Amino acid sequence: SRVVKANYQILLQSTRKLAEGDLEAVITENVGIFEPLKLELNRVQAGFQKAVEEDRKSQNMKSELITNVSHDLKTPLTAINHIYQPSEG
């Protein structure tokens, strides 16, 4: 009974960490009868990590696209601006 409570506390603590955004909280301890639940929680954690990483990649790609489009638009606009700008003199 004491061992079961201790194992339950391990799972509960790891679940709280995961809920708080700690995606490094992998359960490594043997939790006895809760082992199948541990495996599922570790899968959920890995899935969250993968989703966050893919979101970061997506954000980086969006940022890079915006930078490139901005540059591609500025270059011809600057040239047009110089052509139509009244010359000093």
CSV table of N, CA, C and O in Angstrom, one decimal:
chain,number,residue,atom,x,y,z
A,1,SER,N,0.8,-1.2,0.0
A,1,SER,CA,0.0,0.0,0.0
A,1,SER,C,0.9,1.3,0.0
A,1,SER,O,0.6,2.2,-0.7
A,2,ARG,N,1.9,1.2,0.8
A,2,ARG,CA,2.8,2.4,0.9
A,2,ARG,C,3.6,2.6,-0.5
A,2,ARG,O,3.8,3.7,-0.9
A,3,VAL,N,4.0,1.5,-1.1
A,3,VAL,CA,4.7,1.5,-2.4
A,3,VAL,C,3.7,2.0,-3.5
A,3,VAL,O,4.1,2.9,-4.3
A,4,VAL,N,2.5,1.6,-3.4
A,4,VAL,CA,1.5,2.1,-4.4
A,4,VAL,C,1.3,3.6,-4.3
A,4,VAL,O,1.3,4.3,-5.3
A,5,LYS,N,1.2,4.1,-3.1
A,5,LYS,CA,1.0,5.5,-2.8
A,5,LYS,C,2.2,6.3,-3.3
A,5,LYS,O,2.1,7.3,-4.0
A,6,ALA,N,3.4,5.8,-3.1
A,6,ALA,CA,4.7,6.4,-3.6
A,6,ALA,C,4.7,6.5,-5.1
A,6,ALA,O,5.1,7.5,-5.7
A,7,ASN,N,4.3,5.3,-5.7
A,7,ASN,CA,4.3,5.3,-7.2
A,7,ASN,C,3.3,6.3,-7.7
A,7,ASN,O,3.5,6.9,-8.8
A,8,TYR,N,2.1,6.3,-7.1
A,8,TYR,CA,1.1,7.2,-7.5
A,8,TYR,C,1.6,8.7,-7.4
A,8,TYR,O,1.3,9.5,-8.3
A,9,GLN,N,2.3,9.0,-6.4
A,9,GLN,CA,2.8,10.4,-6.2
A,9,GLN,C,3.8,10.7,-7.3
A,9,GLN,O,3.9,11.9,-7.7
A,10,ILE,N,4.6,9.8,-7.7
A,10,ILE,CA,5.6,10.0,-8.8
A,10,ILE,C,4.8,10.4,-10.1
A,10,ILE,O,5.2,11.3,-10.7
A,11,LEU,N,3.8,9.6,-10.4
A,11,LEU,CA,3.0,9.9,-11.5
A,11,LEU,C,2.3,11.3,-11.4
A,11,LEU,O,2.3,12.0,-12.4
A,12,LEU,N,1.7,11.5,-10.3
A,12,LEU,CA,1.1,12.8,-10.0
A,12,LEU,C,2.0,14.0,-10.2
A,12,LEU,O,1.7,15.0,-10.8
A,13,GLN,N,3.2,13.9,-9.6
A,13,GLN,CA,4.2,15.0,-9.7
A,13,GLN,C,4.6,15.2,-11.2
A,13,GLN,O,4.7,16.3,-11.7
A,14,SER,N,4.8,14.1,-11.9
A,14,SER,CA,5.2,14.2,-13.3
A,14,SER,C,4.1,14.8,-14.2
A,14,SER,O,4.3,15.6,-15.1
A,15,THR,N,2.8,14.4,-13.9
A,15,THR,CA,1.7,15.0,-14.6
A,15,THR,C,1.6,16.5,-14.3
A,15,THR,O,1.3,17.2,-15.2
A,16,ARG,N,1.8,16.9,-13.1
A,16,ARG,CA,1.7,18.3,-12.8
A,16,ARG,C,2.8,19.1,-13.5
A,16,ARG,O,2.5,20.2,-14.1
A,17,LYS,N,4.0,18.6,-13.6
A,17,LYS,CA,5.1,19.2,-14.3
A,17,LYS,C,4.7,19.4,-15.8
A,17,LYS,O,4.9,20.4,-16.4
A,18,LEU,N,4.1,18.3,-16.4
A,18,LEU,CA,3.7,18.3,-17.8
A,18,LEU,C,2.6,19.4,-18.0
A,18,LEU,O,2.7,20.2,-18.9
A,19,ALA,N,1.7,19.5,-17.1
A,19,ALA,CA,0.6,20.4,-17.2
A,19,ALA,C,1.1,21.9,-17.0
A,19,ALA,O,0.5,22.8,-17.6
A,20,GLU,N,2.2,22.0,-16.3
A,20,GLU,CA,2.8,23.4,-16.2
A,20,GLU,C,3.7,23.7,-17.4
A,20,GLU,O,4.3,24.8,-17.4
A,21,GLY,N,3.9,22.8,-18.3
A,21,GLY,CA,4.7,23.1,-19.5
A,21,GLY,C,6.1,22.6,-19.5
A,21,GLY,O,6.9,22.8,-20.4
A,22,ASP,N,6.4,21.8,-18.5
A,22,ASP,CA,7.7,21.2,-18.4
A,22,ASP,C,7.8,19.9,-19.3
A,22,ASP,O,7.4,18.8,-18.9
A,23,LEU,N,8.2,20.1,-20.5
A,23,LEU,CA,8.2,19.0,-21.5
A,23,LEU,C,9.4,18.1,-21.4
A,23,LEU,O,9.5,17.2,-22.1
A,24,GLU,N,10.2,18.4,-20.4
A,24,GLU,CA,11.4,17.5,-20.1
A,24,GLU,C,11.1,16.5,-19.0
A,24,GLU,O,11.9,15.7,-18.7
A,25,ALA,N,9.9,16.5,-18.5
A,25,ALA,CA,9.5,15.7,-17.3
A,25,ALA,C,9.1,14.3,-17.8
A,25,ALA,O,8.0,14.0,-18.0
A,26,VAL,N,10.1,13.5,-18.0
A,26,VAL,CA,9.9,12.1,-18.4
A,26,VAL,C,10.0,11.2,-17.1
A,26,VAL,O,10.9,11.4,-16.3
A,27,ILE,N,9.1,10.3,-17.0
A,27,ILE,CA,9.1,9.4,-15.8
A,27,ILE,C,10.0,8.2,-16.1
A,27,ILE,O,9.8,7.5,-17.1
A,28,THR,N,11.0,8.1,-15.3
A,28,THR,CA,12.0,7.0,-15.5
A,28,THR,C,11.9,5.9,-14.5
A,28,THR,O,12.4,4.8,-14.7
A,29,GLU,N,11.3,6.3,-13.3
A,29,GLU,CA,11.2,5.3,-12.2
A,29,GLU,C,10.2,4.2,-12.6
A,29,GLU,O,9.3,4.3,-13.3
A,30,ASN,N,10.5,3.0,-12.0
A,30,ASN,CA,9.6,1.9,-12.1
A,30,ASN,C,8.4,2.2,-11.1
A,30,ASN,O,8.6,2.4,-9.9
A,31,VAL,N,7.2,2.3,-11.7
A,31,VAL,CA,6.0,2.6,-10.9
A,31,VAL,C,5.1,1.5,-10.7
A,31,VAL,O,3.9,1.6,-10.5
A,32,GLY,N,5.6,0.3,-10.8
A,32,GLY,CA,4.8,-0.9,-10.5
A,32,GLY,C,3.6,-1.1,-11.3
A,32,GLY,O,3.7,-1.1,-12.5
A,33,ILE,N,2.4,-1.2,-10.6
A,33,ILE,CA,1.2,-1.4,-11.4
A,33,ILE,C,0.8,-0.3,-12.3
A,33,ILE,O,-0.1,-0.4,-13.1
A,34,PHE,N,1.4,0.9,-12.0
A,34,PHE,CA,1.1,2.1,-12.9
A,34,PHE,C,2.0,2.2,-14.1
A,34,PHE,O,1.9,3.2,-14.8
A,35,GLU,N,2.8,1.2,-14.4
A,35,GLU,CA,3.7,1.2,-15.5
A,35,GLU,C,3.0,1.5,-16.8
A,35,GLU,O,3.5,2.3,-17.6
A,36,PRO,N,1.8,0.9,-17.1
A,36,PRO,CA,1.1,1.2,-18.4
A,36,PRO,C,0.7,2.7,-18.5
A,36,PRO,O,0.9,3.3,-19.5
A,37,LEU,N,0.3,3.3,-17.4
A,37,LEU,CA,0.0,4.7,-17.3
A,37,LEU,C,1.2,5.5,-17.5
A,37,LEU,O,1.2,6.5,-18.2
A,38,LYS,N,2.3,5.1,-16.9
A,38,LYS,CA,3.6,5.8,-17.1
A,38,LYS,C,4.0,5.9,-18.6
A,38,LYS,O,4.4,6.9,-19.1
A,39,LEU,N,3.9,4.7,-19.3
A,39,LEU,CA,4.2,4.7,-20.7
A,39,LEU,C,3.3,5.6,-21.5
A,39,LEU,O,3.8,6.3,-22.4
A,40,GLU,N,2.0,5.7,-21.2
A,40,GLU,CA,1.1,6.6,-21.9
A,40,GLU,C,1.5,8.1,-21.6
A,40,GLU,O,1.4,8.9,-22.5
A,41,LEU,N,1.8,8.4,-20.4
A,41,LEU,CA,2.1,9.7,-20.0
A,41,LEU,C,3.4,10.2,-20.8
A,41,LEU,O,3.5,11.3,-21.2
A,42,ASN,N,4.4,9.2,-20.8
A,42,ASN,CA,5.6,9.5,-21.6
A,42,ASN,C,5.3,9.7,-23.1
A,42,ASN,O,6.0,10.6,-23.7
A,43,ARG,N,4.4,9.0,-23.6
A,43,ARG,CA,4.0,9.2,-25.0
A,43,ARG,C,3.4,10.6,-25.2
A,43,ARG,O,3.6,11.3,-26.2
A,44,VAL,N,2.5,11.0,-24.3
A,44,VAL,CA,1.9,12.3,-24.4
A,44,VAL,C,2.9,13.4,-24.3
A,44,VAL,O,2.9,14.3,-25.1
A,45,GLN,N,3.9,13.2,-23.4
A,45,GLN,CA,5.0,14.2,-23.3
A,45,GLN,C,5.8,14.3,-24.5
A,45,GLN,O,6.1,15.4,-25.0
A,46,ALA,N,6.1,13.1,-25.1
A,46,ALA,CA,6.8,13.1,-26.4
A,46,ALA,C,6.0,13.8,-27.5
A,46,ALA,O,6.6,14.5,-28.4
A,47,GLY,N,4.7,13.5,-27.5
A,47,GLY,CA,3.9,14.2,-28.5
A,47,GLY,C,3.8,15.7,-28.4
A,47,GLY,O,3.9,16.4,-29.4
A,48,PHE,N,3.8,16.2,-27.1
A,48,PHE,CA,3.8,17.6,-26.9
A,48,PHE,C,5.1,18.2,-27.3
A,48,PHE,O,5.2,19.2,-28.0
A,49,GLN,N,6.2,17.5,-27.0
A,49,GLN,CA,7.5,18.0,-27.5
A,49,GLN,C,7.6,18.1,-29.0
A,49,GLN,O,8.1,19.1,-29.5
A,50,LYS,N,7.1,17.1,-29.7
A,50,LYS,CA,7.1,17.1,-31.1
A,50,LYS,C,6.3,18.2,-31.7
A,50,LYS,O,6.7,18.9,-32.6
A,51,ALA,N,5.1,18.5,-31.1
A,51,ALA,CA,4.2,19.5,-31.5
A,51,ALA,C,4.8,20.9,-31.3
A,51,ALA,O,4.8,21.8,-32.2
A,52,VAL,N,5.5,21.1,-30.2
A,52,VAL,CA,6.2,22.4,-29.9
A,52,VAL,C,7.3,22.6,-30.9
A,52,VAL,O,7.5,23.7,-31.4
A,53,GLU,N,8.1,21.6,-31.2
A,53,GLU,CA,9.2,21.7,-32.1
A,53,GLU,C,8.7,22.0,-33.5
A,53,GLU,O,9.3,22.8,-34.2
A,54,GLU,N,7.6,21.3,-33.9
A,54,GLU,CA,7.1,21.6,-35.3
A,54,GLU,C,6.5,23.0,-35.4
A,54,GLU,O,6.6,23.7,-36.4
A,55,ASP,N,5.9,23.5,-34.3
A,55,ASP,CA,5.4,24.9,-34.2
A,55,ASP,C,6.6,25.9,-34.3
A,55,ASP,O,6.5,26.8,-35.1
A,56,ARG,N,7.7,25.6,-33.7
A,56,ARG,CA,8.9,26.4,-33.8
A,56,ARG,C,9.4,26.5,-35.2
A,56,ARG,O,9.7,27.5,-35.7
A,57,LYS,N,9.4,25.3,-35.8
A,57,LYS,CA,9.9,25.3,-37.2
A,57,LYS,C,9.0,26.1,-38.1
A,57,LYS,O,9.4,26.8,-39.0
A,58,SER,N,7.7,25.9,-37.9
A,58,SER,CA,6.7,26.7,-38.7
A,58,SER,C,6.9,28.2,-38.5
A,58,SER,O,6.8,28.9,-39.5
A,59,GLN,N,7.0,28.6,-37.3
A,59,GLN,CA,7.2,30.0,-37.0
A,59,GLN,C,8.5,30.5,-37.6
A,59,GLN,O,8.5,31.6,-38.2
A,60,ASN,N,9.6,29.8,-37.6
A,60,ASN,CA,10.8,30.2,-38.2
A,60,ASN,C,10.6,30.3,-39.8
A,60,ASN,O,11.1,31.2,-40.4
A,61,MET,N,9.9,29.3,-40.3
A,61,MET,CA,9.7,29.4,-41.8
A,61,MET,C,8.8,30.6,-42.2
A,61,MET,O,9.1,31.3,-43.2
A,62,LYS,N,7.8,30.9,-41.4
A,62,LYS,CA,7.0,32.1,-41.6
A,62,LYS,C,7.8,33.4,-41.5
A,62,LYS,O,7.7,34.3,-42.4
A,63,SER,N,8.6,33.4,-40.5
A,63,SER,CA,9.5,34.6,-40.3
A,63,SER,C,10.5,34.8,-41.5
A,63,SER,O,10.7,35.9,-42.0
A,64,GLU,N,11.1,33.7,-41.9
A,64,GLU,CA,12.0,33.7,-43.0
A,64,GLU,C,11.3,34.1,-44.3
A,64,GLU,O,11.8,34.9,-45.1
A,65,LEU,N,10.1,33.6,-44.5
A,65,LEU,CA,9.3,34.0,-45.7
A,65,LEU,C,9.0,35.5,-45.7
A,65,LEU,O,9.1,36.1,-46.7
A,66,ILE,N,8.5,36.0,-44.6
A,66,ILE,CA,8.2,37.4,-44.5
A,66,ILE,C,9.5,38.3,-44.8
A,66,ILE,O,9.4,39.3,-45.5
A,67,THR,N,10.6,37.9,-44.2
A,67,THR,CA,11.8,38.6,-44.5
A,67,THR,C,12.2,38.6,-46.0
A,67,THR,O,12.5,39.6,-46.5
A,68,ASN,N,12.1,37.4,-46.6
A,68,ASN,CA,12.4,37.3,-48.0
A,68,ASN,C,11.5,38.1,-48.9
A,68,ASN,O,11.9,38.8,-49.8
A,69,VAL,N,10.2,38.0,-48.6
A,69,VAL,CA,9.2,38.8,-49.4
A,69,VAL,C,9.4,40.3,-49.2
A,69,VAL,O,9.4,41.0,-50.2
A,70,SER,N,9.7,40.7,-48.0
A,70,SER,CA,9.9,42.1,-47.7
A,70,SER,C,11.1,42.6,-48.5
A,70,SER,O,11.1,43.7,-49.1
A,71,HIS,N,12.2,41.8,-48.5
A,71,HIS,CA,13.4,42.2,-49.3
A,71,HIS,C,13.1,42.2,-50.8
A,71,HIS,O,13.5,43.2,-51.5
A,72,ASP,N,12.4,41.2,-51.2
A,72,ASP,CA,12.0,41.1,-52.7
A,72,ASP,C,11.2,42.3,-53.1
A,72,ASP,O,11.2,42.8,-54.3
A,73,LEU,N,10.3,42.8,-52.2
A,73,LEU,CA,9.5,44.0,-52.6
A,73,LEU,C,10.3,45.3,-52.5
A,73,LEU,O,10.1,46.2,-53.3
A,74,LYS,N,11.1,45.4,-51.5
A,74,LYS,CA,11.9,46.6,-51.3
A,74,LYS,C,12.8,46.9,-52.4
A,74,LYS,O,13.0,48.1,-52.8
A,75,THR,N,13.5,45.9,-52.9
A,75,THR,CA,14.5,46.1,-54.0
A,75,THR,C,13.9,46.8,-55.2
A,75,THR,O,14.4,47.9,-55.6
A,76,PRO,N,12.8,46.3,-55.8
A,76,PRO,CA,12.3,47.0,-57.0
A,76,PRO,C,11.7,48.4,-56.6
A,76,PRO,O,11.7,49.3,-57.4
A,77,LEU,N,11.1,48.4,-55.4
A,77,LEU,CA,10.4,49.7,-55.0
A,77,LEU,C,11.5,50.8,-54.8
A,77,LEU,O,11.3,51.9,-55.2
A,78,THR,N,12.6,50.4,-54.3
A,78,THR,CA,13.7,51.4,-54.2
A,78,THR,C,14.2,51.9,-55.5
A,78,THR,O,14.4,53.0,-55.7
A,79,ALA,N,14.3,50.9,-56.4
A,79,ALA,CA,14.8,51.3,-57.8
A,79,ALA,C,13.8,52.2,-58.5
A,79,ALA,O,14.2,53.2,-59.1
A,80,ILE,N,12.5,51.9,-58.4
A,80,ILE,CA,11.5,52.8,-58.9
A,80,ILE,C,11.5,54.1,-58.3
A,80,ILE,O,11.4,55.2,-59.0
A,81,ASN,N,11.6,54.2,-57.0
A,81,ASN,CA,11.7,55.4,-56.3
A,81,ASN,C,12.9,56.3,-56.8
A,81,ASN,O,12.7,57.5,-56.9
A,82,HIS,N,14.0,55.7,-57.0
A,82,HIS,CA,15.2,56.4,-57.5
A,82,HIS,C,14.9,57.0,-58.9
A,82,HIS,O,15.4,58.0,-59.3
A,83,ILE,N,14.2,56.2,-59.7
A,83,ILE,CA,14.0,56.6,-61.1
A,83,ILE,C,13.1,57.8,-61.2
A,83,ILE,O,13.3,58.8,-61.9
A,84,TYR,N,12.0,57.8,-60.4
A,84,TYR,CA,11.0,58.9,-60.4
A,84,TYR,C,11.3,60.0,-59.4
A,84,TYR,O,10.6,61.0,-59.4
A,85,GLN,N,12.4,59.9,-58.7
A,85,GLN,CA,12.7,61.0,-57.7
A,85,GLN,C,13.3,62.1,-58.5
A,85,GLN,O,14.2,61.9,-59.3
A,86,PRO,N,12.8,63.3,-58.2
A,86,PRO,CA,13.4,64.5,-59.0
A,86,PRO,C,14.8,64.7,-58.7
A,86,PRO,O,15.3,64.5,-57.5
A,87,SER,N,15.6,64.9,-59.7
A,87,SER,CA,17.1,65.1,-59.4
A,87,SER,C,17.3,66.4,-58.8
A,87,SER,O,16.6,67.4,-59.1
A,88,GLU,N,18.3,66.5,-58.0
A,88,GLU,CA,18.6,67.7,-57.3
A,88,GLU,C,19.5,68.5,-58.3
A,88,GLU,O,20.4,68.0,-58.9
A,89,GLY,N,19.3,69.8,-58.3
A,89,GLY,CA,20.2,70.6,-59.1
A,89,GLY,C,19.6,71.7,-59.7
A,89,GLY,O,19.2,72.6,-60.0
